mmCIF file of C-alpha atoms in Angstrom:
data_model
loop_
_atom_site.group_PDB
_atom_site.id
_atom_site.type_symbol
_atom_site.label_atom_id
_atom_site.label_comp_id
_atom_site.label_asym_id
_atom_site.label_seq_id
_atom_site.Cartn_x
_atom_site.Cartn_y
_atom_site.Cartn_z
ATOM 1 C CA UNK O 1 60.246 4.396 -12.493
ATOM 2 C CA UNK O 2 57.727 5.391 -9.867
ATOM 3 C CA UNK O 3 53.957 5.042 -9.692
ATOM 4 C CA UNK O 4 51.096 5.265 -7.222
ATOM 5 C CA UNK O 5 47.852 3.306 -7.063
ATOM 6 C CA UNK O 6 44.945 4.526 -4.979
ATOM 7 C CA UNK O 7 42.362 1.842 -4.365
ATOM 8 C CA UNK O 8 38.818 3.154 -4.516
ATOM 9 C CA UNK O 9 37.901 6.286 -6.434
ATOM 10 C CA UNK O 10 35.168 7.009 -3.859
ATOM 11 C CA UNK O 11 35.023 6.218 -0.151
ATOM 12 C CA UNK O 12 31.938 6.982 1.935
ATOM 13 C CA UNK O 13 31.946 7.024 5.745
ATOM 14 C CA UNK O 14 29.629 8.248 8.459
ATOM 15 C CA UNK O 15 30.593 11.216 10.565
ATOM 16 C CA UNK O 16 32.622 9.926 13.516
ATOM 17 C CA UNK O 17 33.679 6.730 11.745
ATOM 18 C CA UNK O 18 37.221 5.643 10.891
ATOM 19 C CA UNK O 19 38.647 6.982 7.647
ATOM 20 C CA UNK O 20 40.955 4.666 5.681
ATOM 21 C CA UNK O 21 42.248 5.715 2.250
ATOM 22 C CA UNK O 22 44.543 3.237 0.546
ATOM 23 C CA UNK O 23 47.737 3.975 -1.356
ATOM 24 C CA UNK O 24 50.270 1.557 -2.802
ATOM 25 C CA UNK O 25 53.438 2.730 -4.479
ATOM 26 C CA UNK O 26 56.065 1.374 -6.809
ATOM 27 C CA UNK O 27 59.557 2.800 -6.791
ATOM 28 C CA UNK O 28 62.944 1.543 -7.944
ATOM 29 C CA UNK O 29 64.648 3.893 -5.472
ATOM 30 C CA UNK O 30 63.860 4.829 -1.869
ATOM 31 C CA UNK O 31 60.802 7.053 -2.030
ATOM 32 C CA UNK O 32 59.399 10.112 -0.401
ATOM 33 C CA UNK O 33 55.636 9.705 0.041
ATOM 34 C CA UNK O 34 52.956 12.332 0.461
ATOM 35 C CA UNK O 35 49.244 12.784 1.000
ATOM 36 C CA UNK O 36 47.584 15.919 -0.338
ATOM 37 C CA UNK O 37 43.994 17.131 0.028
ATOM 38 C CA UNK O 38 42.108 19.155 -2.567
ATOM 39 C CA UNK O 39 38.888 21.006 -1.846
ATOM 40 C CA UNK O 40 36.633 22.005 -4.770
ATOM 41 C CA UNK O 41 38.120 24.624 -7.067
ATOM 42 C CA UNK O 42 41.279 24.866 -4.988
ATOM 43 C CA UNK O 43 44.907 23.789 -5.206
ATOM 44 C CA UNK O 44 46.554 21.037 -3.201
ATOM 45 C CA UNK O 45 47.326 21.189 0.495
ATOM 46 C CA UNK O 46 49.911 18.903 2.082
ATOM 47 C CA UNK O 47 48.484 16.671 4.808
ATOM 48 C CA UNK O 48 51.630 14.775 5.662
ATOM 49 C CA UNK O 49 54.860 13.388 4.219
ATOM 50 C CA UNK O 50 57.225 10.470 4.756
ATOM 51 C CA UNK O 51 60.886 11.293 4.209
ATOM 52 C CA UNK O 52 62.648 8.253 5.738
ATOM 53 C CA UNK O 53 62.396 9.239 9.382
ATOM 54 C CA UNK O 54 59.624 7.667 11.502
ATOM 55 C CA UNK O 55 57.438 5.220 9.585
ATOM 56 C CA UNK O 56 54.295 6.479 11.332
ATOM 57 C CA UNK O 57 53.730 10.019 10.164
ATOM 58 C CA UNK O 58 51.284 12.406 11.785
ATOM 59 C CA UNK O 59 49.825 15.229 9.757
ATOM 60 C CA UNK O 60 47.361 18.039 10.009
ATOM 61 C CA UNK O 61 43.673 17.759 10.905
ATOM 62 C CA UNK O 62 44.174 14.488 12.811
ATOM 63 C CA UNK O 63 45.370 12.440 9.828
ATOM 64 C CA UNK O 64 48.227 9.967 9.964
ATOM 65 C CA UNK O 65 49.827 7.438 7.639
ATOM 66 C CA UNK O 66 52.158 4.504 8.088
ATOM 67 C CA UNK O 67 54.940 3.623 5.653
ATOM 68 C CA UNK O 68 55.132 -0.159 5.216
ATOM 69 C CA UNK O 69 58.008 -1.083 2.960
ATOM 70 C CA UNK O 70 57.170 -4.796 2.913
ATOM 71 C CA UNK O 71 53.671 -4.018 1.641
ATOM 72 C CA UNK O 72 54.715 -0.971 -0.464
ATOM 73 C CA UNK O 73 51.845 0.864 1.168
ATOM 74 C CA UNK O 74 51.228 4.287 2.679
ATOM 75 C CA UNK O 75 47.578 4.257 3.759
ATOM 76 C CA UNK O 76 45.973 7.377 5.234
ATOM 77 C CA UNK O 77 43.826 7.110 8.356
ATOM 78 C CA UNK O 78 41.835 9.296 10.705
ATOM 79 C CA UNK O 79 40.091 7.865 13.761
ATOM 80 C CA UNK O 80 36.934 9.962 13.499
ATOM 81 C CA UNK O 81 35.641 11.584 10.321
ATOM 82 C CA UNK O 82 34.302 15.125 10.341
ATOM 83 C CA UNK O 83 32.026 16.676 7.757
ATOM 84 C CA UNK O 84 34.805 19.102 6.844
ATOM 85 C CA UNK O 85 37.008 16.160 5.762
ATOM 86 C CA UNK O 86 34.916 15.695 2.611
ATOM 87 C CA UNK O 87 37.342 16.368 -0.237
ATOM 88 C CA UNK O 88 39.576 14.694 -2.839
ATOM 89 C CA UNK O 89 42.718 13.043 -1.473
ATOM 90 C CA UNK O 90 45.831 12.332 -3.500
ATOM 91 C CA UNK O 91 48.766 10.107 -2.663
ATOM 92 C CA UNK O 92 52.064 11.023 -4.323
ATOM 93 C CA UNK O 93 55.607 9.681 -4.574
ATOM 94 C CA UNK O 94 58.893 11.297 -5.456
ATOM 95 C CA UNK O 95 62.527 10.369 -5.451
ATOM 96 C CA UNK O 96 64.343 10.717 -2.142
ATOM 97 C CA UNK O 97 65.845 14.088 -2.942
ATOM 98 C CA UNK O 98 64.759 17.670 -2.596
ATOM 99 C CA UNK O 99 63.439 18.157 -6.108
ATOM 100 C CA UNK O 100 59.822 17.236 -5.276
ATOM 101 C CA UNK O 101 58.913 15.984 -8.755
ATOM 102 C CA UNK O 102 55.689 14.392 -7.634
ATOM 103 C CA UNK O 103 53.950 11.424 -9.239
ATOM 104 C CA UNK O 104 50.308 11.408 -8.139
ATOM 105 C CA UNK O 105 47.696 8.728 -7.895
ATOM 106 C CA UNK O 106 44.288 9.182 -9.474
ATOM 107 C CA UNK O 107 42.723 10.345 -6.228
ATOM 108 C CA UNK O 108 40.039 9.202 -3.810
ATOM 109 C CA UNK O 109 36.960 11.288 -3.140
ATOM 110 C CA UNK O 110 35.937 11.076 0.509
ATOM 111 C CA UNK O 111 32.248 11.510 1.249
ATOM 112 C CA UNK O 112 31.159 12.006 4.868
ATOM 113 C CA UNK O 113 27.559 11.201 5.712
ATOM 114 C CA UNK O 114 25.885 13.001 8.615
ATOM 115 C CA UNK H 1 55.616 35.183 3.692
ATOM 116 C CA UNK H 2 53.436 35.234 0.600
ATOM 117 C CA UNK H 3 52.079 32.021 -0.864
ATOM 118 C CA UNK H 4 52.123 30.723 -4.414
ATOM 119 C CA UNK H 5 49.929 32.788 -6.702
ATOM 120 C CA UNK H 6 48.792 31.921 -10.210
ATOM 121 C CA UNK H 7 47.191 34.035 -12.897
ATOM 122 C CA UNK H 8 44.746 34.089 -14.453
ATOM 123 C CA UNK H 9 42.364 31.931 -12.431
ATOM 124 C CA UNK H 10 40.252 31.007 -15.444
ATOM 125 C CA UNK H 11 40.514 31.462 -19.182
ATOM 126 C CA UNK H 12 38.952 30.196 -22.351
ATOM 127 C CA UNK H 13 40.933 29.721 -25.559
ATOM 128 C CA UNK H 14 40.173 28.453 -29.021
ATOM 129 C CA UNK H 15 41.807 25.340 -30.457
ATOM 130 C CA UNK H 16 45.043 26.244 -32.214
ATOM 131 C CA UNK H 17 45.707 29.343 -30.112
ATOM 132 C CA UNK H 18 48.609 29.878 -27.715
ATOM 133 C CA UNK H 19 48.358 30.529 -23.980
ATOM 134 C CA UNK H 20 50.674 31.754 -21.230
ATOM 135 C CA UNK H 21 50.053 30.959 -17.586
ATOM 136 C CA UNK H 22 51.932 32.670 -14.791
ATOM 137 C CA UNK H 23 53.112 31.654 -11.343
ATOM 138 C CA UNK H 24 54.723 33.629 -8.545
ATOM 139 C CA UNK H 25 56.607 31.329 -6.236
ATOM 140 C CA UNK H 26 56.568 31.538 -2.469
ATOM 141 C CA UNK H 27 59.090 33.918 -0.986
ATOM 142 C CA UNK H 28 62.507 32.272 -0.645
ATOM 143 C CA UNK H 29 61.728 29.372 -2.983
ATOM 144 C CA UNK H 30 63.994 28.712 -5.993
ATOM 145 C CA UNK H 31 62.179 25.818 -7.690
ATOM 146 C CA UNK H 32 58.911 25.829 -9.608
ATOM 147 C CA UNK H 33 57.070 22.775 -10.911
ATOM 148 C CA UNK H 34 54.044 22.707 -13.206
ATOM 149 C CA UNK H 35 51.320 20.079 -13.210
ATOM 150 C CA UNK H 36 48.296 19.391 -15.419
ATOM 151 C CA UNK H 37 45.180 18.049 -13.725
ATOM 152 C CA UNK H 38 42.493 16.870 -16.120
ATOM 153 C CA UNK H 39 38.960 16.565 -14.781
ATOM 154 C CA UNK H 40 38.616 13.601 -12.426
ATOM 155 C CA UNK H 41 42.307 12.728 -12.523
ATOM 156 C CA UNK H 42 45.404 13.279 -10.436
ATOM 157 C CA UNK H 43 47.912 15.979 -11.346
ATOM 158 C CA UNK H 44 50.539 15.026 -13.916
ATOM 159 C CA UNK H 45 54.063 16.449 -13.792
ATOM 160 C CA UNK H 46 54.827 18.667 -16.795
ATOM 161 C CA UNK H 47 58.262 20.065 -15.939
ATOM 162 C CA UNK H 48 60.318 21.731 -13.230
ATOM 163 C CA UNK H 49 62.550 24.786 -13.240
ATOM 164 C CA UNK H 50 65.447 25.264 -10.851
ATOM 165 C CA UNK H 51 67.454 28.489 -10.952
ATOM 166 C CA UNK H 52 66.082 29.364 -14.394
ATOM 167 C CA UNK H 53 66.974 26.008 -15.995
ATOM 168 C CA UNK H 54 64.649 23.137 -16.843
ATOM 169 C CA UNK H 55 65.285 20.409 -14.284
ATOM 170 C CA UNK H 56 63.219 17.464 -15.450
ATOM 171 C CA UNK H 57 60.251 16.976 -17.734
ATOM 172 C CA UNK H 58 57.280 14.669 -17.772
ATOM 173 C CA UNK H 59 55.633 13.033 -20.771
ATOM 174 C CA UNK H 60 54.425 16.213 -22.474
ATOM 175 C CA UNK H 61 55.089 17.334 -26.069
ATOM 176 C CA UNK H 62 57.446 20.218 -26.907
ATOM 177 C CA UNK H 63 54.530 22.585 -27.457
ATOM 178 C CA UNK H 64 54.479 22.783 -23.658
ATOM 179 C CA UNK H 65 57.340 25.079 -22.702
ATOM 180 C CA UNK H 66 58.317 27.186 -19.762
ATOM 181 C CA UNK H 67 60.480 29.890 -18.332
ATOM 182 C CA UNK H 68 61.754 30.826 -14.926
ATOM 183 C CA UNK H 69 62.828 34.382 -14.195
ATOM 184 C CA UNK H 70 65.575 35.711 -11.889
ATOM 185 C CA UNK H 71 62.968 36.369 -9.181
ATOM 186 C CA UNK H 72 62.003 32.667 -9.511
ATOM 187 C CA UNK H 73 58.546 33.364 -10.901
ATOM 188 C CA UNK H 74 57.608 31.201 -13.850
ATOM 189 C CA UNK H 75 55.540 30.943 -17.015
ATOM 190 C CA UNK H 76 53.985 27.951 -18.713
ATOM 191 C CA UNK H 77 53.383 28.360 -22.438
ATOM 192 C CA UNK H 78 51.271 26.045 -24.520
ATOM 193 C CA UNK H 79 51.225 26.388 -28.304
ATOM 194 C CA UNK H 80 48.706 24.996 -30.795
ATOM 195 C CA UNK H 81 46.115 24.304 -28.128
ATOM 196 C CA UNK H 82 44.107 21.109 -28.388
ATOM 197 C CA UNK H 83 40.783 20.276 -26.785
ATOM 198 C CA UNK H 84 42.544 17.769 -24.495
ATOM 199 C CA UNK H 85 44.618 20.591 -23.039
ATOM 200 C CA UNK H 86 41.535 21.664 -21.085
ATOM 201 C CA UNK H 87 42.528 21.161 -17.466
ATOM 202 C CA UNK H 88 43.507 22.761 -14.180
ATOM 203 C CA UNK H 89 47.154 23.821 -14.333
ATOM 204 C CA UNK H 90 48.881 23.827 -10.980
ATOM 205 C CA UNK H 91 52.129 25.485 -10.030
ATOM 206 C CA UNK H 92 54.158 24.370 -7.022
ATOM 207 C CA UNK H 93 57.186 26.045 -5.497
ATOM 208 C CA UNK H 94 59.843 24.625 -3.219
ATOM 209 C CA UNK H 95 63.470 25.130 -2.241
ATOM 210 C CA UNK H 96 66.147 22.725 -3.409
ATOM 211 C CA UNK H 97 69.887 22.550 -3.120
ATOM 212 C CA UNK H 98 72.577 23.191 -0.536
ATOM 213 C CA UNK H 99 71.038 20.799 1.970
ATOM 214 C CA UNK H 100 67.776 22.698 2.092
ATOM 215 C CA UNK H 101 64.625 20.720 1.731
ATOM 216 C CA UNK H 102 61.149 22.170 1.845
ATOM 217 C CA UNK H 103 57.825 20.755 0.877
ATOM 218 C CA UNK H 104 56.151 21.787 -2.366
ATOM 219 C CA UNK H 105 53.504 24.486 -1.890
ATOM 220 C CA UNK H 106 50.779 24.638 -4.516
ATOM 221 C CA UNK H 107 48.927 27.578 -5.969
ATOM 222 C CA UNK H 108 45.176 27.638 -6.548
ATOM 223 C CA UNK H 109 45.596 26.758 -10.193
ATOM 224 C CA UNK H 110 44.501 28.142 -13.549
ATOM 225 C CA UNK H 111 41.453 26.544 -15.125
ATOM 226 C CA UNK H 112 42.014 26.433 -18.906
ATOM 227 C CA UNK H 113 39.145 25.591 -21.213
ATOM 228 C CA UNK H 114 39.877 25.000 -24.893
ATOM 229 C CA UNK H 115 36.886 25.230 -27.239
#
């Protein structure tokens, strides 16, 4: 069985500050891990994915995440927040195959203060 | 290449009615997955179709059913609608099999309101 826990339903940062969104996973098999972003009234856009290559994954819009097996974590970071980063962020896990049956966390809403 | 498109974008149904949602997958993709996203929650996996066959199902009752067509587009059907079925329904397409591996691309979703 697989599951994802996102710590903090809301995170608020100042523009220019570090963004850190936390994700812990549980998986009985080697996982694929993903971060998606959702803007209001829109679908999901992939930010980045871990598929067993490099443990530090760089994504779009300056985001990156590090896979830490010992901590079962895949936290999302960005060095400097921009107002346009305000959105809902979802961490997801799937089995290490190509089927992409995604199990999502409950999401973290990122607020960026001017 | 065209993206994933879903129709309709919004609809309102009465409890007990039936609804059909449609999804056109991205060009070249052979796999479609459906997700339900209730307000304030993460998406939940309903089922997946690969080459017109169901390829995995989440914890949803049989009144949620689907189809995939030869052109890989898909339908989600929900019978005997309940108020709790009100949600954003998301379709995602990808390519699986024969060593190919693409990410899942999501459509904009269909917002279903059951009254």
